[in-house]
Coordinates of C-alpha atoms and ligand atoms in Angstrom, one line a residue:
Chain A
M1 CA -11.9 -16.3 4.2
S2 CA -13.3 -19.8 4.6
V3 CA -16.3 -20.4 6.8
L4 CA -15.3 -23.9 7.7
S5 CA -11.8 -25.1 7.8
V6 CA -10.7 -28.6 8.8
S7 CA -7.1 -29.6 9.1
D8 CA -5.3 -32.8 9.6
I9 CA -8.2 -34.7 11.2
G10 CA -7.6 -38.2 12.5
I11 CA -9.7 -40.7 14.4
S12 CA -9.3 -44.4 15.2
F13 CA -11.7 -47.0 16.4
G14 CA -10.0 -49.7 18.4
G15 CA -6.6 -49.1 16.8
L16 CA -8.1 -49.0 13.3
K17 CA -7.6 -45.6 11.7
A18 CA -11.0 -44.6 10.2
I19 CA -9.7 -41.1 9.2
D20 CA -6.1 -40.0 8.8
G21 CA -4.9 -36.6 7.9
V22 CA -8.0 -35.2 6.2
G23 CA -8.2 -31.5 5.7
F24 CA -10.2 -29.0 3.6
S25 CA -11.9 -25.6 3.7
V26 CA -15.1 -24.3 2.4
E27 CA -16.1 -20.7 1.4
A28 CA -19.5 -19.1 1.9
G29 CA -21.8 -20.0 -1.0
E30 CA -19.6 -22.9 -2.2
I31 CA -20.7 -26.5 -2.7
F32 CA -18.0 -28.7 -1.6
S33 CA -18.5 -32.5 -2.1
I34 CA -16.8 -35.4 -0.4
I35 CA -16.9 -38.7 -2.3
G36 CA -15.3 -42.0 -1.8
P37 CA -16.2 -45.8 -1.8
N38 CA -18.3 -47.3 1.1
G39 CA -16.4 -47.2 4.3
A40 CA -14.1 -44.4 3.2
G41 CA -14.9 -42.4 6.3
K42 CA -17.2 -39.7 5.0
T43 CA -19.9 -40.1 7.6
T44 CA -17.3 -40.4 10.3
L45 CA -15.7 -37.2 9.1
F46 CA -19.2 -35.5 9.4
N47 CA -19.6 -36.9 12.9
V48 CA -16.2 -35.4 13.9
I49 CA -17.0 -32.0 12.4
S50 CA -20.5 -31.9 14.0
G51 CA -19.1 -32.8 17.4
L52 CA -20.6 -36.3 17.8
Y53 CA -17.2 -37.9 17.8
T54 CA -14.0 -36.4 19.3
A55 CA -11.1 -36.5 16.9
G56 CA -7.8 -37.9 18.2
Q57 CA -6.0 -35.2 16.2
G58 CA -6.6 -32.2 14.0
R59 CA -8.3 -28.8 14.2
I60 CA -11.7 -27.5 13.2
E61 CA -12.4 -23.8 12.6
L62 CA -15.8 -22.3 12.1
G63 CA -15.9 -18.6 11.0
G64 CA -12.2 -18.3 11.9
Q65 CA -12.7 -19.5 15.5
D66 CA -11.2 -22.7 16.8
V67 CA -14.2 -25.0 17.6
T68 CA -12.2 -28.3 18.0
G69 CA -13.8 -30.5 20.6
L70 CA -17.0 -28.5 21.1
A71 CA -20.3 -30.3 21.8
P72 CA -22.9 -30.6 19.0
D73 CA -25.3 -28.0 20.5
E74 CA -22.4 -25.5 20.9
L75 CA -21.5 -26.0 17.3
A76 CA -25.1 -25.6 16.3
A77 CA -25.2 -22.2 18.1
R78 CA -22.1 -21.2 16.0
G79 CA -23.9 -21.9 12.8
L80 CA -23.3 -25.5 11.9
S81 CA -26.1 -27.7 10.8
R82 CA -26.3 -31.2 9.3
T83 CA -28.5 -34.1 8.1
F84 CA -28.0 -37.8 8.6
Q85 CA -27.3 -40.7 6.3
N86 CA -29.4 -43.0 8.5
L87 CA -32.5 -40.9 9.1
Q88 CA -32.7 -39.1 12.5
I89 CA -36.2 -37.7 12.4
F90 CA -38.5 -37.1 15.3
Q91 CA -40.9 -39.9 14.4
R92 CA -43.7 -39.0 16.9
M93 CA -43.8 -35.4 16.0
T94 CA -45.5 -33.9 12.9
A95 CA -43.4 -32.7 9.9
V96 CA -43.9 -29.1 10.8
E97 CA -42.9 -29.8 14.5
N98 CA -39.7 -31.4 13.3
V99 CA -38.8 -28.3 11.4
M100 CA -39.9 -26.1 14.4
V101 CA -37.3 -28.0 16.6
G102 CA -34.8 -27.0 14.0
R103 CA -35.5 -23.4 15.0
H104 CA -34.9 -24.1 18.7
L105 CA -31.8 -21.8 18.8
R106 CA -33.8 -19.0 17.2
E107 CA -36.5 -19.2 19.9
K108 CA -36.6 -17.9 23.5
C109 CA -37.1 -20.9 25.7
N110 CA -38.1 -20.5 29.3
L111 CA -39.7 -23.3 31.3
F112 CA -42.0 -21.1 33.4
A113 CA -43.2 -19.0 30.4
D114 CA -43.9 -22.3 28.6
L115 CA -45.7 -23.9 31.5
F116 CA -48.0 -21.0 31.9
R117 CA -48.1 -20.4 28.1
L118 CA -47.7 -16.7 28.4
P119 CA -48.9 -14.6 25.5
S120 CA -45.3 -14.2 24.3
V121 CA -45.0 -18.0 23.9
S122 CA -48.1 -18.2 21.7
R123 CA -46.8 -15.3 19.6
Q124 CA -43.4 -16.8 19.2
N125 CA -45.0 -20.2 18.4
A126 CA -47.0 -18.7 15.5
T127 CA -43.8 -17.1 14.1
T128 CA -41.9 -20.3 14.4
R129 CA -44.6 -22.3 12.8
D130 CA -44.9 -19.9 9.8
A131 CA -41.1 -20.1 9.3
A132 CA -41.3 -23.9 9.4
L133 CA -44.2 -24.0 7.0
A134 CA -42.2 -21.8 4.5
L135 CA -39.3 -24.2 4.7
L136 CA -41.6 -27.2 4.2
D137 CA -42.9 -25.4 1.1
E138 CA -39.3 -25.0 -0.1
V139 CA -38.6 -28.8 0.1
G140 CA -42.1 -29.7 -1.3
L141 CA -43.6 -31.0 1.9
R142 CA -46.1 -28.3 2.6
A143 CA -49.1 -30.6 2.1
D144 CA -47.6 -33.1 4.7
A145 CA -47.0 -30.4 7.4
D146 CA -49.4 -31.9 10.0
K147 CA -48.7 -35.6 9.3
L148 CA -46.6 -37.6 11.7
A149 CA -43.1 -37.7 10.4
G150 CA -43.0 -41.4 11.1
S151 CA -45.6 -41.9 8.4
L152 CA -43.7 -40.1 5.7
S153 CA -41.9 -41.9 2.9
Y154 CA -38.1 -42.3 2.9
G155 CA -37.5 -39.6 0.3
A156 CA -39.8 -37.2 2.2
C157 CA -37.9 -37.8 5.4
K158 CA -34.7 -37.0 3.6
R159 CA -36.1 -33.6 2.5
L160 CA -37.7 -33.1 6.0
E161 CA -34.2 -33.4 7.5
I162 CA -32.9 -30.8 5.1
A163 CA -35.8 -28.4 6.0
R164 CA -35.0 -29.0 9.7
A165 CA -31.3 -28.3 9.2
L166 CA -32.1 -25.1 7.2
A167 CA -34.5 -23.9 9.9
A168 CA -31.5 -23.1 12.1
E169 CA -30.3 -20.6 9.4
P170 CA -26.8 -22.2 9.4
R171 CA -23.6 -20.8 7.9
V172 CA -22.4 -24.3 7.2
L173 CA -24.6 -27.2 6.1
L174 CA -23.4 -30.8 6.1
L175 CA -25.6 -33.1 3.9
D176 CA -24.9 -36.8 4.2
E177 CA -26.3 -38.5 1.1
P178 CA -29.5 -36.4 0.7
A179 CA -30.5 -38.1 -2.5
A180 CA -30.1 -41.7 -1.3
G181 CA -33.3 -43.6 -1.9
C182 CA -34.8 -40.7 -3.9
N183 CA -36.2 -41.2 -7.4
A184 CA -35.0 -39.2 -10.4
V185 CA -37.6 -36.4 -10.0
E186 CA -36.9 -36.1 -6.3
T187 CA -33.1 -36.0 -6.9
E188 CA -33.6 -33.1 -9.4
E189 CA -35.5 -31.3 -6.7
I190 CA -32.8 -31.8 -4.2
D191 CA -30.2 -30.7 -6.7
A192 CA -32.1 -27.4 -7.3
L193 CA -32.6 -27.0 -3.5
I194 CA -28.9 -27.4 -2.7
S195 CA -28.0 -24.8 -5.4
R196 CA -30.6 -22.4 -4.0
V197 CA -29.2 -22.8 -0.5
A198 CA -25.6 -22.2 -1.6
K199 CA -26.7 -19.1 -3.6
K200 CA -28.0 -17.6 -0.3
G201 CA -24.4 -17.8 1.0
V202 CA -24.5 -21.0 3.0
A203 CA -21.3 -23.2 2.7
V204 CA -22.6 -26.6 1.7
V205 CA -20.6 -29.8 2.3
L206 CA -22.1 -32.6 0.4
V207 CA -21.6 -36.4 0.7
E208 CA -23.3 -38.2 -2.1
H209 CA -23.0 -41.4 -4.1
D210 CA -25.0 -40.1 -7.0
M211 CA -22.1 -39.0 -9.3
K212 CA -24.2 -37.2 -11.8
L213 CA -25.6 -35.0 -9.0
V214 CA -22.1 -34.4 -7.5
M215 CA -20.4 -33.6 -10.8
K216 CA -23.2 -31.2 -11.8
I217 CA -23.4 -29.0 -8.7
S218 CA -20.1 -29.2 -6.9
D219 CA -17.6 -26.4 -7.0
R220 CA -14.8 -28.6 -5.6
I221 CA -14.6 -32.2 -4.7
L222 CA -12.5 -34.1 -2.2
V223 CA -12.0 -37.8 -2.8
L224 CA -11.4 -40.0 0.3
E225 CA -10.2 -43.6 0.2
R226 CA -9.9 -45.7 3.4
G227 CA -9.8 -42.6 5.5
C228 CA -7.1 -40.8 3.6
P229 CA -7.4 -37.9 1.1
L230 CA -6.8 -39.0 -2.4
I231 CA -7.3 -35.9 -4.4
E232 CA -9.0 -32.5 -4.2
G233 CA -10.1 -30.4 -7.2
T234 CA -12.8 -29.3 -9.6
P235 CA -15.1 -32.0 -11.0
Q236 CA -13.1 -32.0 -14.2
Q237 CA -9.8 -32.5 -12.4
V238 CA -11.3 -35.3 -10.2
L239 CA -12.9 -37.1 -13.2
A240 CA -9.6 -37.0 -15.1
D241 CA -7.6 -38.6 -12.3
P242 CA -6.8 -42.3 -12.8
A243 CA -6.4 -42.9 -9.1
V244 CA -10.1 -42.0 -8.5
L245 CA -11.3 -44.5 -11.0
E246 CA -9.0 -47.1 -9.4
A247 CA -10.4 -46.3 -5.9
Y248 CA -13.9 -46.9 -7.1
L249 CA -13.4 -49.8 -9.5
G250 CA -10.3 -51.4 -8.2
K251 CA -7.0 -51.8 -10.2
H252 CA -8.5 -54.3 -12.5
G253 CA -11.7 -52.3 -13.2
A254 CA -9.7 -49.2 -13.8
R255 CA -7.6 -50.9 -16.5
E256 CA -10.7 -52.2 -18.1
A257 CA -12.3 -48.8 -18.0
A258 CA -9.2 -47.2 -19.5
R259 CA -9.2 -49.7 -22.3
A260 CA -12.9 -49.2 -23.0
Chain B
M1 CA -65.1 -35.0 14.2
P2 CA -66.1 -31.6 15.6
R3 CA -63.3 -29.0 15.6
W4 CA -63.4 -28.3 19.3
V5 CA -62.1 -31.8 20.0
R6 CA -58.8 -30.8 18.6
H7 CA -58.5 -27.7 20.7
R8 CA -55.6 -27.6 23.2
Y9 CA -57.9 -27.3 26.2
A10 CA -60.7 -29.6 25.0
S11 CA -59.7 -32.4 27.4
L12 CA -59.4 -29.9 30.3
V13 CA -63.0 -28.7 29.7
V14 CA -64.2 -32.3 29.6
L15 CA -62.3 -33.0 32.9
A16 CA -63.8 -30.0 34.6
V17 CA -67.3 -31.0 33.5
V18 CA -66.8 -34.6 34.8
I19 CA -65.4 -33.3 38.1
A20 CA -68.4 -31.0 38.5
L21 CA -71.1 -33.5 37.6
L22 CA -69.6 -36.7 39.1
P23 CA -70.8 -36.0 42.7
L24 CA -74.4 -36.1 41.4
L25 CA -73.9 -39.9 41.0
F26 CA -72.4 -40.5 44.4
P27 CA -74.6 -42.4 46.8
S28 CA -72.3 -42.0 49.7
S29 CA -69.2 -40.0 51.0
Y30 CA -67.1 -43.2 50.3
Y31 CA -67.3 -42.3 46.6
Y32 CA -66.0 -38.9 47.2
R33 CA -63.0 -40.5 48.9
V34 CA -62.3 -42.9 46.0
A35 CA -62.6 -40.1 43.5
A36 CA -60.2 -37.9 45.5
L37 CA -57.7 -40.8 45.6
V38 CA -58.0 -41.0 41.8
W39 CA -57.3 -37.2 41.4
V40 CA -54.3 -37.4 43.7
S41 CA -52.8 -40.4 41.8
A42 CA -53.6 -38.8 38.5
L43 CA -51.7 -35.7 39.5
A44 CA -48.6 -37.7 40.2
A45 CA -49.1 -39.7 37.0
I46 CA -49.3 -36.6 34.8
G47 CA -46.0 -35.4 36.2
L48 CA -44.4 -38.8 35.6
N49 CA -45.8 -38.8 32.1
I50 CA -44.0 -35.6 31.3
L51 CA -40.8 -37.4 32.1
M52 CA -41.6 -40.8 30.6
G53 CA -44.1 -40.0 27.8
K54 CA -42.7 -36.7 26.6
A55 CA -39.0 -36.8 27.4
G56 CA -38.7 -40.6 27.2
Q57 CA -36.8 -41.0 30.4
V58 CA -37.9 -43.7 32.9
S59 CA -38.1 -43.4 36.7
L60 CA -38.7 -46.4 38.9
G61 CA -38.2 -44.4 42.1
H62 CA -40.8 -41.7 41.7
A63 CA -42.7 -42.7 44.9
G64 CA -39.6 -41.4 46.7
F65 CA -40.7 -37.8 45.7
F66 CA -44.3 -38.7 46.6
G67 CA -43.0 -39.8 50.0
I68 CA -41.0 -36.6 50.5
G69 CA -44.2 -34.5 49.9
A70 CA -46.2 -36.7 52.2
Y71 CA -43.7 -36.7 55.1
A72 CA -43.1 -32.9 54.6
V73 CA -46.7 -32.1 55.7
A74 CA -46.4 -34.7 58.4
I75 CA -43.1 -33.7 59.9
G76 CA -43.3 -29.9 59.4
P77 CA -46.3 -29.1 61.5
T78 CA -45.7 -31.9 64.1
H79 CA -42.0 -31.5 64.8
L80 CA -41.0 -28.1 63.5
G81 CA -44.1 -26.0 64.0
V82 CA -44.2 -25.1 60.3
P83 CA -47.8 -24.6 59.0
P84 CA -49.1 -27.3 56.7
L85 CA -49.3 -25.2 53.5
A86 CA -45.7 -23.9 54.0
S87 CA -44.7 -27.5 54.7
L88 CA -46.2 -28.6 51.4
L89 CA -44.2 -25.9 49.6
I90 CA -41.0 -26.9 51.4
G91 CA -41.6 -30.5 50.4
A92 CA -42.0 -29.5 46.8
V93 CA -38.8 -27.4 46.9
L94 CA -36.9 -30.3 48.6
S95 CA -38.1 -32.7 46.0
A96 CA -37.1 -30.4 43.2
A97 CA -33.7 -29.9 44.8
L98 CA -33.1 -33.6 45.2
A99 CA -34.3 -34.3 41.7
Y100 CA -31.9 -31.6 40.4
L101 CA -28.9 -32.9 42.4
V102 CA -29.4 -36.6 41.7
G103 CA -30.7 -36.0 38.2
R104 CA -27.5 -34.4 37.0
P105 CA -25.4 -37.5 37.1
I106 CA -28.0 -40.2 36.6
L107 CA -29.9 -38.7 33.6
R108 CA -26.7 -39.3 31.6
L109 CA -27.5 -43.0 31.9
K110 CA -29.8 -44.6 29.4
G111 CA -32.5 -47.3 29.4
H112 CA -32.0 -50.0 32.0
Y113 CA -29.2 -48.2 33.7
L114 CA -31.4 -45.1 34.3
A115 CA -34.2 -47.4 35.5
I116 CA -31.9 -49.0 38.1
A117 CA -30.4 -45.7 39.2
T118 CA -33.8 -44.1 39.8
L119 CA -34.9 -47.3 41.5
G120 CA -32.0 -46.9 43.9
L121 CA -33.0 -43.3 44.6
G122 CA -36.5 -44.4 45.5
V123 CA -35.3 -47.2 47.7
L124 CA -32.9 -44.8 49.5
V125 CA -35.7 -42.3 50.3
A126 CA -37.9 -45.1 51.6
L127 CA -35.0 -46.4 53.7
V128 CA -34.5 -43.1 55.3
I129 CA -38.2 -42.8 56.1
T130 CA -38.4 -46.2 57.7
T131 CA -35.2 -45.8 59.8
E132 CA -35.5 -42.2 61.1
I133 CA -38.1 -43.4 63.5
R134 CA -37.8 -40.3 65.8
W135 CA -38.9 -38.1 62.9
T136 CA -41.1 -40.3 60.8
G137 CA -42.5 -42.9 63.1
G138 CA -40.7 -45.6 61.2
P139 CA -42.6 -48.5 59.6
D140 CA -45.7 -47.6 61.6
G141 CA -46.0 -44.2 59.9
M142 CA -47.3 -41.1 61.7
P143 CA -50.4 -38.9 62.0
V144 CA -50.7 -35.7 60.0
K145 CA -52.2 -32.6 61.5
K146 CA -55.3 -31.2 59.7
L147 CA -54.9 -28.5 57.1
V148 CA -56.0 -25.2 58.5
V149 CA -56.1 -22.2 56.2
F150 CA -57.0 -18.8 57.8
G151 CA -58.9 -20.6 60.5
W152 CA -60.8 -22.9 58.0
R153 CA -60.2 -26.6 58.6
A154 CA -60.1 -28.8 55.5
S155 CA -61.8 -32.0 56.5
G156 CA -64.4 -34.4 55.1
A157 CA -64.3 -36.5 52.0
D158 CA -66.3 -34.0 49.9
T159 CA -64.0 -31.1 50.8
W160 CA -60.9 -33.1 49.8
Y161 CA -62.7 -34.1 46.6
W162 CA -62.8 -30.4 45.5
I163 CA -59.3 -29.6 46.7
T164 CA -57.7 -32.5 44.9
A165 CA -59.8 -31.9 41.8
G166 CA -58.6 -28.3 41.8
M167 CA -55.0 -29.4 42.0
L168 CA -55.5 -31.9 39.2
L169 CA -57.1 -29.3 37.0
I170 CA -54.1 -27.0 37.5
G171 CA -51.7 -29.8 36.9
T172 CA -53.5 -30.8 33.7
W173 CA -53.6 -27.3 32.5
L174 CA -49.8 -26.8 32.9
A175 CA -49.1 -30.2 31.3
L176 CA -51.3 -29.4 28.3
N177 CA -49.7 -25.9 28.0
L178 CA -46.2 -27.4 27.7
D179 CA -47.0 -29.5 24.6
D180 CA -46.7 -27.0 21.9
T181 CA -43.9 -24.8 23.2
P182 CA -40.1 -24.8 22.8
T183 CA -39.7 -26.8 26.0
G184 CA -42.3 -29.3 25.1
R185 CA -40.9 -29.8 21.6
A186 CA -37.4 -30.2 23.1
F187 CA -38.7 -33.0 25.4
R188 CA -40.3 -34.9 22.5
A189 CA -37.4 -34.3 20.2
L190 CA -34.8 -35.8 22.5
H191 CA -37.2 -38.7 23.1
D192 CA -37.1 -39.6 19.4
S193 CA -33.5 -38.8 18.6
E194 CA -31.1 -37.4 21.1
I195 CA -28.5 -37.0 18.3
A196 CA -30.7 -35.0 16.1
A197 CA -31.9 -32.9 19.0
R198 CA -28.3 -32.1 20.0
V199 CA -27.4 -31.2 16.5
A200 CA -30.4 -28.9 16.3
G201 CA -28.9 -27.1 19.3
V202 CA -31.1 -28.6 22.0
H203 CA -29.4 -28.8 25.4
V204 CA -30.4 -32.4 26.0
D205 CA -29.0 -32.7 29.5
R206 CA -30.8 -29.6 30.6
F207 CA -34.1 -30.6 29.3
K208 CA -33.9 -34.1 30.8
L209 CA -33.2 -32.5 34.1
Q210 CA -36.2 -30.1 33.7
A211 CA -38.5 -33.0 33.0
F212 CA -37.2 -34.9 36.0
V213 CA -37.7 -31.9 38.3
I214 CA -41.2 -31.2 37.0
A215 CA -42.1 -34.8 37.6
A216 CA -40.7 -34.8 41.1
V217 CA -42.7 -31.6 42.0
Y218 CA -45.9 -33.1 40.7
A219 CA -45.3 -36.3 42.8
S220 CA -44.4 -34.3 45.9
L221 CA -47.5 -32.2 45.7
A222 CA -49.7 -35.2 45.2
G223 CA -48.0 -36.9 48.2
S224 CA -48.7 -33.9 50.4
A225 CA -52.3 -33.8 49.3
L226 CA -52.8 -37.5 50.1
A227 CA -51.2 -37.2 53.5
L228 CA -53.3 -34.1 54.5
M229 CA -56.4 -35.8 53.2
N230 CA -55.7 -39.1 55.0
G231 CA -54.5 -37.5 58.2
F232 CA -51.8 -40.2 58.2
V233 CA -48.7 -41.2 56.4
N234 CA -46.9 -44.5 56.1
P235 CA -43.7 -45.6 54.4
D236 CA -45.5 -47.6 51.7
Q237 CA -46.3 -44.3 50.0
A238 CA -42.6 -43.9 49.2
G239 CA -42.0 -47.6 48.5
F240 CA -41.0 -49.5 45.4
L241 CA -44.5 -50.9 44.8
H242 CA -46.0 -47.5 44.7
S243 CA -43.4 -46.4 42.1
V244 CA -44.3 -49.4 40.0
E245 CA -48.0 -48.5 40.4
M246 CA -47.3 -44.9 39.2
V247 CA -45.4 -46.2 36.1
T248 CA -48.3 -48.6 35.4
M249 CA -50.8 -45.8 35.5
V250 CA -48.8 -43.8 33.0
V251 CA -48.2 -46.7 30.6
L252 CA -51.7 -48.2 30.9
G253 CA -53.3 -44.8 30.2
G254 CA -51.0 -44.0 27.4
L255 CA -47.4 -42.7 27.3
G256 CA -47.5 -39.0 26.4
S257 CA -51.3 -38.6 26.9
V258 CA -52.2 -36.2 29.7
I259 CA -55.8 -37.5 29.8
G260 CA -54.4 -41.0 29.6
S261 CA -52.7 -40.6 32.9
I262 CA -56.0 -39.7 34.5
V263 CA -57.7 -42.7 33.0
G264 CA -54.8 -44.9 34.0
A265 CA -55.0 -43.7 37.6
A266 CA -58.8 -44.2 37.6
V267 CA -58.4 -47.7 36.4
L268 CA -55.7 -48.6 38.9
I269 CA -57.5 -47.1 41.8
M270 CA -61.0 -48.2 41.0
L271 CA -60.4 -51.7 39.6
P272 CA -59.2 -53.1 42.9
Q273 CA -62.3 -51.7 44.6
A274 CA -64.5 -53.3 42.0
L275 CA -62.6 -56.6 42.2
T276 CA -63.0 -57.0 45.9
V277 CA -65.9 -59.3 45.2
F278 CA -63.4 -61.8 43.9
Q279 CA -61.7 -61.7 47.3
E280 CA -58.4 -63.6 47.3
Y281 CA -58.2 -63.6 43.5
E282 CA -58.4 -59.8 43.5
H283 CA -54.7 -59.2 42.9
L284 CA -54.3 -62.1 40.5
L285 CA -57.1 -60.7 38.4
L286 CA -55.7 -57.2 38.5
G287 CA -52.3 -58.4 37.3
F288 CA -54.0 -60.5 34.6
L289 CA -56.1 -57.5 33.3
I290 CA -53.0 -55.3 33.1
I291 CA -51.1 -58.0 31.1
V292 CA -54.0 -58.4 28.7
S293 CA -54.5 -54.7 28.2
M294 CA -50.8 -54.2 27.5
I295 CA -51.0 -57.0 24.9
F296 CA -54.0 -55.6 23.1
M297 CA -53.5 -51.9 23.8
R298 CA -49.8 -51.4 23.6
D299 CA -50.1 -47.6 23.1
G300 CA -52.3 -47.3 26.2
I301 CA -56.0 -46.8 26.7
V302 CA -56.5 -43.2 25.5
P303 CA -54.2 -43.2 22.4
M304 CA -55.9 -46.5 21.4
L305 CA -59.4 -45.0 21.7
A306 CA -58.3 -41.9 19.8
K307 CA -57.2 -44.2 17.0
L308 CA -60.6 -45.9 16.6
P309 CA -62.1 -45.5 13.1
G310 CA -63.5 -42.0 12.4
R311 CA -61.5 -40.4 15.2
R312 CA -58.1 -38.8 15.3
A313 CA -56.3 -37.3 18.3
Ligands
ATP401 N1 -18.5 -45.7 16.0 C1 -17.7 -46.5 15.2 N2 -17.0 -47.5 15.8 C2 -16.2 -48.3 15.1 N3 -16.0 -48.2 13.8 C3 -16.6 -47.2 13.2 C4 -17.5 -46.3 13.8 N4 -17.9 -45.4 13.0 C5 -17.3 -45.7 11.8 N5 -16.5 -46.7 11.9 C6 -15.7 -47.3 10.8 O1 -15.1 -46.3 10.1 C7 -15.1 -46.6 8.7 C8 -15.7 -45.5 7.9 O2 -17.1 -45.5 8.1 P1 -18.1 -44.4 7.5 O3 -19.5 -44.7 7.9 O4 -17.6 -43.1 7.9 O5 -18.0 -44.6 5.9 P2 -18.7 -43.8 4.8 O6 -17.7 -43.3 3.9 O7 -19.7 -42.9 5.3 O8 -19.4 -45.0 4.0 P3 -20.8 -45.1 3.2 O9 -20.6 -44.6 1.9 O10 -21.2 -46.5 3.2 O11 -21.8 -44.3 4.0 C9 -15.8 -47.9 8.5 O12 -14.8 -48.9 8.5 C10 -16.6 -48.1 9.8 O13 -16.7 -49.4 10.2
MG402 MG1 -21.7 -42.7 5.2

């Protein structure tokens, strides 16, 4: 049974349809990629699935339960986690604190216990910090644990977001362009990291412009064009489809590419 | 830098030592009074700093809660026969309740809109205080009965120095505690990115409300302490200018810095006393100093000192 199932999603901004009739489903441990030209609606689709936008139509199921229209924090509690294309890190907190916030739902949080810093709070804090450090290790940021997140490089922030998203121990992980702005070595690391995460049984939905990365690690790919689904299939099927080439290069470019 | 400086309670210990030793330098009881004023203002500022510096939400009406605390210890004993200490607690509960009820709708607002809404709240409280003359004495204010605990009368500048210092130490301790806990992290997270906080499962509305209520209770207790110390209350304590003064203490000392709030309060209380020699130019000079310090120390006094070469906070 699929962990995440999205059907017939549609959303418009001021009469303009940004997404129209998009649907897909992802199994546990699968890497499902969504690709498409700039402005195709990939980020918007993530925003709908994670509850930041309310879709005009469609249905979203998480673990078989209807979660359409739920708020982001409720979705998080049901096992959905994500990263952002335009970084959303907690700049004035240290790297390890960023990841600790990711464990918010796994922590007991009581205002009075925290104000008086009861022994249980200190104990829990130590556990949370250890878990966060292990995740920073996993994304290669262990040495930067106590640096302010705002002082980290772009590529480091991207990986910090992944660590924070993983801290919630999600069932479904949405990654919006995790390799953007990363050099070749960093991209390799992210590639390996995503594969490891999926192996642990997390359903990964990946939006990424780096085609080499996408073709290498994806189990299935959905191509979007101007908010509409173009084709869904394995990397081979997608690569072989002339409509995909056309969407990326335009009619003229596709003809050129076919001739070449 | 020695390791103890990084300890969570390092600043608390420094504060306790300063409080204990300061009276040795006081030539007269007048200094006890000025210092007690600083402690009271600092208490209110620390609370407001949890809201503004940690959770990143502005309040331009916080003197309203200060006023509720002040008038609670004035009205309770005088009109209702409630003992002062119980009145202080009732004032804090009323402030918390008002913050909770009003905070729910207005904390959904952001930036300037939240500023205006909180300003409205403060104006409203001040208006009630000035118009309910039968209860509050109106614009003239009203006397406050002395604090009596088990037959012991709290009076004299030195006595109030120690009482307010004790309150400040507790307030500082609680604020420092909060920093490295799930609640404190949630405050700071929603300050930096509400979206990311929500997606991480943080109940953003609930935490904003908690920060607002905490700040209201701090202000209310500070207001009660000041009223009991002075033996008198007047509506200015709930007024807009006082709200602005509180915000200035927080920003000047350093947003998010607990010790900064104490330093900010000290500067804002003591500077006018020091500037009285300039007579009519006093306020002009005070305004000028605030402008200059904001230009050159945008992060506030304490964070700026902490950043000086060779030091890290
Ligand atoms: N909040 C919004 N208000 C109005 N229009 C929006 C909003 N969000 C997205 N859009 C529009 O929806 C369309 C899809 O944008 P989206 O960011 O989802 O594309 P994308 O596939 O993520 O592109 P990229 O590859 O550049 O990240 C764009 O035309 C964009 O202008
Ligand atoms: Mg995008």
